[in-house]
């Protein structure tokens, strides 16, 4: 096949900015939530909890410098609050400052060994380090304290998953959702495991994840990809369009629609339209340039195809498919 389809849950999340001044598309509720926090902080500038809440919002939305500033402000006001220290550890981790993050979390765990939140964060860090025995030790300690802790079962499931034991992983994830039916990430993992096996059970879990958080794109991608793999193309199209309805201008959803119209539907004008929208949002979307070029080639527009293959090569000079495309069209 001389075209590219991109689908990975992580890679499809193309962040356009991390700057507070350039917030991505937000719902009215999110905008109101942030404005309300801003007003409350103006009224009560010494309330550490308000800075912590705003920092958590910024962290969830990848505005990391703003999250760091507000977390530090909360700690300036109240340096005894362990939740604020753990939040700082989360911010440092997401910023890639792993040594600082680990140092903070270890300190809290050592000072407060009964703190289950800290212990689970430390287990997450060990999961990142692939120290699975330590992960199991930590989550089992938590489960002895709190037998119905959904996050502990989720982390145990992630450790089993990385150890390639999908049976025990599924069991742990299922226990997590039995305890907490609104556990988004556990539904996603159950869905992904079943999707890889082409099991229709994944649909139920992906749709539940979509209901729980319609602004997280990974559930839509995963469901659309499953539909493609089992030949339910029209449902895949509907799923990607639902994503665009909730998150307008998402470049990977636009790309996937272009791919479907190119490969499955062979409707080249529509494929070109979606790839064009993708590169309008993300001007460095190399694969979208290539696939649009291939759509132009198949529709007989040689010059437009050459331009897009050259655009792809300008972004990645080693892009073999684009080189082959130019060669097919008689270009050196």
XYZ file of C-alpha atoms in Angstrom:
332
model
C 0.000 0.000 0.000
C 1.528 3.323 -1.064
C -0.117 5.522 1.515
C -0.040 6.055 5.226
C -2.593 5.591 7.948
C -1.651 6.926 11.356
C -3.290 5.606 14.479
C -1.765 5.571 17.912
C -3.607 6.884 20.919
C -0.651 8.960 22.020
C 0.618 10.179 18.660
C -2.761 11.451 17.557
C -2.806 14.091 20.285
C -0.976 16.880 18.498
C -0.582 19.792 20.906
C -0.490 23.120 19.111
C 0.649 25.195 22.083
C 1.387 25.099 25.784
C 0.931 28.820 26.290
C -1.822 30.135 28.509
C -2.445 32.969 26.059
C -3.302 30.561 23.238
C -5.817 28.196 24.786
C -7.166 25.518 22.475
C -10.849 25.126 21.824
C -12.700 24.963 25.147
C -16.268 24.329 26.135
C -18.312 27.113 27.670
C -18.226 25.248 30.981
C -14.421 25.129 30.928
C -14.128 28.831 30.101
C -16.603 29.705 32.853
C -14.760 27.444 35.324
C -11.450 29.181 34.646
C -12.959 32.672 34.745
C -14.660 31.858 38.020
C -11.367 30.680 39.525
C -9.643 33.856 38.317
C -12.308 35.984 40.020
C -12.152 33.982 43.239
C -8.362 34.343 43.363
C -8.682 38.100 42.868
C -11.120 38.207 45.781
C -9.109 35.821 48.002
C -5.451 36.064 46.912
C -4.231 34.187 50.008
C -6.399 31.097 49.543
C -3.942 28.358 48.577
C -6.688 25.921 47.574
C -7.805 28.211 44.748
C -4.314 28.295 43.258
C -4.169 24.518 43.596
C -7.483 24.116 41.737
C -6.357 26.384 38.927
C -3.005 24.609 38.739
C -4.792 21.265 38.397
C -6.864 22.706 35.541
C -3.751 24.000 33.789
C -1.991 20.670 34.293
C -4.898 18.726 32.788
C -4.798 20.991 29.747
C -0.978 20.985 29.374
C -0.406 24.639 30.278
C 2.594 23.560 32.280
C 4.275 26.870 33.093
C 0.980 28.237 34.397
C 0.459 25.039 36.408
C 3.930 25.336 37.886
C 3.419 28.983 38.826
C 0.110 28.348 40.580
C 1.389 25.260 42.408
C 4.387 27.176 43.687
C 2.066 29.977 44.783
C -0.093 27.498 46.710
C 3.013 26.150 48.443
C 4.200 29.644 49.310
C 0.926 30.116 51.169
C 0.779 26.633 52.744
C 3.920 24.509 52.542
C 2.489 21.870 54.917
C -0.173 20.588 52.521
C 0.942 17.265 51.054
C -1.579 17.514 48.217
C 0.172 20.612 46.915
C 3.551 18.862 47.027
C 2.155 15.890 45.129
C 0.660 18.257 42.576
C 4.094 19.810 42.150
C 5.476 16.321 41.579
C 2.871 15.804 38.850
C 3.762 19.099 37.199
C 7.481 18.305 37.214
C 6.796 14.845 35.808
C 4.761 16.228 32.923
C 7.481 18.823 32.285
C 10.012 16.024 31.950
C 11.784 16.920 35.192
C 11.737 13.349 36.437
C 14.435 13.662 39.081
C 12.628 16.567 40.766
C 9.315 14.740 40.550
C 10.703 11.550 42.070
C 12.425 13.430 44.882
C 9.196 15.182 45.906
C 7.038 12.037 45.801
C 9.609 9.968 47.725
C 9.812 12.643 50.402
C 6.043 12.644 50.919
C 5.893 8.816 50.993
C 8.707 8.650 53.552
C 7.183 11.338 55.781
C 3.607 10.044 55.493
C 3.743 6.253 54.906
C -0.039 5.925 55.406
C -0.799 8.428 52.653
C -2.365 6.244 49.951
C -2.463 9.012 47.348
C 1.273 9.511 47.672
C 1.900 5.773 47.606
C -0.083 5.378 44.379
C 1.746 8.281 42.770
C 4.989 6.592 43.720
C 3.673 3.373 42.164
C 2.946 5.327 38.961
C 6.535 6.541 38.963
C 7.819 2.992 39.382
C 5.593 1.944 36.494
C 7.304 4.610 34.390
C 10.667 3.142 35.474
C 9.419 -0.392 34.632
C 10.130 -1.553 38.189
C 7.140 -3.896 38.286
C 7.910 -5.681 41.587
C 7.935 -2.296 43.292
C 4.660 -1.350 41.594
C 2.984 -4.517 42.871
C 4.376 -4.017 46.379
C 3.081 -0.459 46.565
C -0.399 -1.143 45.177
C -0.792 -4.206 47.391
C 0.091 -2.087 50.420
C -2.650 0.330 49.395
C -5.144 -2.491 48.850
C -4.462 -3.801 52.339
C -5.431 -0.359 53.635
C -8.266 0.166 51.165
C -9.501 -3.037 49.448
C -11.805 -1.119 47.071
C -9.297 1.332 45.670
C -9.979 1.533 41.926
C -6.723 3.298 41.064
C -4.670 0.595 42.773
C -6.312 -2.036 40.586
C -5.816 0.142 37.518
C -2.070 0.494 38.177
C -1.818 -3.234 38.804
C -3.519 -3.754 35.444
C -1.036 -1.446 33.714
C 1.870 -3.379 35.208
C 0.401 -6.687 34.009
C -0.216 -5.156 30.596
C 3.405 -4.094 30.261
C 4.400 -7.600 31.313
C 2.252 -8.894 28.381
C -0.191 -10.681 30.682
C -3.441 -9.427 29.153
C -5.580 -11.901 31.111
C -4.525 -10.531 34.503
C -4.495 -6.997 33.098
C -8.116 -7.328 31.959
C -9.098 -8.754 35.329
C -7.550 -5.784 37.145
C -9.076 -3.201 34.808
C -12.483 -4.851 35.137
C -12.212 -4.723 38.925
C -11.360 -1.024 38.653
C -14.529 -0.282 36.646
C -16.608 -2.520 38.916
C -15.506 -0.325 41.816
C -15.703 2.928 39.854
C -17.933 2.708 36.750
C -16.746 6.187 35.709
C -13.061 5.241 35.478
C -12.270 6.610 32.012
C -8.779 5.138 31.634
C -9.830 1.682 32.805
C -12.612 1.624 30.208
C -10.079 2.679 27.597
C -7.667 -0.120 28.482
C -10.398 -2.773 28.442
C -11.467 -1.409 25.081
C -7.947 -1.411 23.640
C -7.217 -4.984 24.724
C -10.466 -6.230 23.211
C -10.021 -4.126 20.085
C -6.610 -5.683 19.446
C -8.385 -9.053 19.460
C -11.193 -7.659 17.235
C -13.655 -8.364 20.028
C -16.853 -6.270 19.767
C -16.902 -5.841 23.558
C -14.511 -2.934 22.982
C -17.324 -0.824 21.494
C -19.215 -0.704 24.798
C -16.130 0.470 26.693
C -15.012 3.041 24.128
C -18.527 4.494 24.020
C -18.626 4.652 27.806
C -15.288 6.491 27.751
C -16.729 8.908 25.180
C -19.745 9.563 27.409
C -17.534 10.104 30.443
C -15.317 12.627 28.704
C -16.425 13.755 25.235
C -13.449 16.108 24.985
C -10.795 13.390 25.197
C -10.043 12.305 21.630
C -8.425 8.926 22.296
C -11.727 7.075 22.744
C -12.959 8.290 19.350
C -9.709 7.302 17.637
C -9.759 3.885 19.212
C -13.376 3.215 18.272
C -12.908 4.525 14.743
C -9.839 2.377 14.276
C -11.684 -0.727 15.501
C -14.513 -0.035 13.069
C -11.982 0.258 10.232
C -10.315 -3.015 11.178
C -13.604 -4.897 11.091
C -14.853 -3.240 7.906
C -17.506 -1.018 9.490
C -16.356 1.970 7.470
C -19.446 4.155 7.696
C -19.417 3.817 11.478
C -15.734 4.778 11.479
C -16.615 7.914 9.499
C -19.415 8.774 11.921
C -17.042 8.318 14.863
C -14.379 10.641 13.475
C -17.046 13.204 12.585
C -18.362 12.994 16.145
C -14.857 13.804 17.339
C -14.708 16.824 15.052
C -18.099 17.949 16.359
C -16.748 17.901 19.926
C -13.198 19.013 19.107
C -13.367 21.056 15.883
C -10.253 21.142 13.735
C -8.591 18.105 15.269
C -5.874 17.325 12.676
C -5.604 13.582 13.254
C -9.373 13.079 12.893
C -9.256 15.062 9.654
C -6.345 12.906 8.499
C -8.148 9.660 9.301
C -11.223 10.783 7.381
C -9.033 11.667 4.441
C -7.468 8.230 4.607
C -10.851 6.507 4.600
C -12.092 8.484 1.592
C -8.801 7.804 -0.175
C -8.448 4.080 0.491
C -11.934 2.733 1.167
C -14.279 5.104 -0.617
C -11.912 6.170 -3.407
C -13.579 9.569 -3.334
C -10.450 11.594 -4.072
C -11.911 15.123 -3.870
C -13.198 14.431 -0.357
C -9.881 12.859 0.622
C -8.050 15.940 -0.645
C -10.445 18.178 1.277
C -9.809 16.427 4.590
C -6.029 16.257 4.121
C -6.064 19.960 3.219
C -7.946 20.773 6.414
C -5.420 18.722 8.385
C -2.418 20.644 7.024
C -4.270 23.938 7.484
C -4.401 23.140 11.198
C -0.939 21.566 11.389
C 1.410 22.882 8.719
C 4.052 20.263 9.648
C 1.789 17.264 9.154
C 4.161 15.399 6.831
C 1.979 12.340 6.325
C -1.036 14.476 5.402
C 0.986 16.190 2.674
C 2.081 12.828 1.332
C -1.392 11.294 1.362
C -2.895 14.394 -0.252
C -0.224 14.118 -2.907
C -1.172 10.496 -3.470
C -4.842 11.480 -3.771
C -3.866 14.107 -6.338
C -1.805 11.504 -8.188
C -4.693 9.036 -8.323
C -7.072 11.757 -9.515
C -4.676 12.713 -12.338
C -3.389 16.037 -10.991
C 0.318 15.405 -11.486
C 1.589 18.903 -10.640
C -0.345 19.109 -7.360
C 0.922 15.641 -6.438
C 4.523 16.697 -7.104
C 4.086 19.792 -4.929
C 2.780 17.756 -2.012
C 5.500 15.117 -2.281
C 8.012 17.978 -2.247
C 6.236 19.509 0.758
C 6.558 16.197 2.595
C 10.263 15.982 1.731
C 10.843 19.555 2.884
C 9.637 18.432 6.298
C 11.416 15.058 6.205
C 14.158 14.676 3.617
C 14.290 10.906 4.235
C 10.599 10.319 3.575
C 10.960 7.284 1.313
C 7.337 7.162 0.155
C 7.492 10.765 -1.060
C 10.739 10.026 -2.917
C 9.077 7.047 -4.587
C 6.084 9.214 -5.438
C 8.265 11.744 -7.221
C 10.039 8.941 -9.049
C 6.704 7.528 -10.240
C 5.895 10.945 -11.651
C 9.198 11.216 -13.486
C 10.956 13.523 -11.027
C 14.459 12.890 -9.737
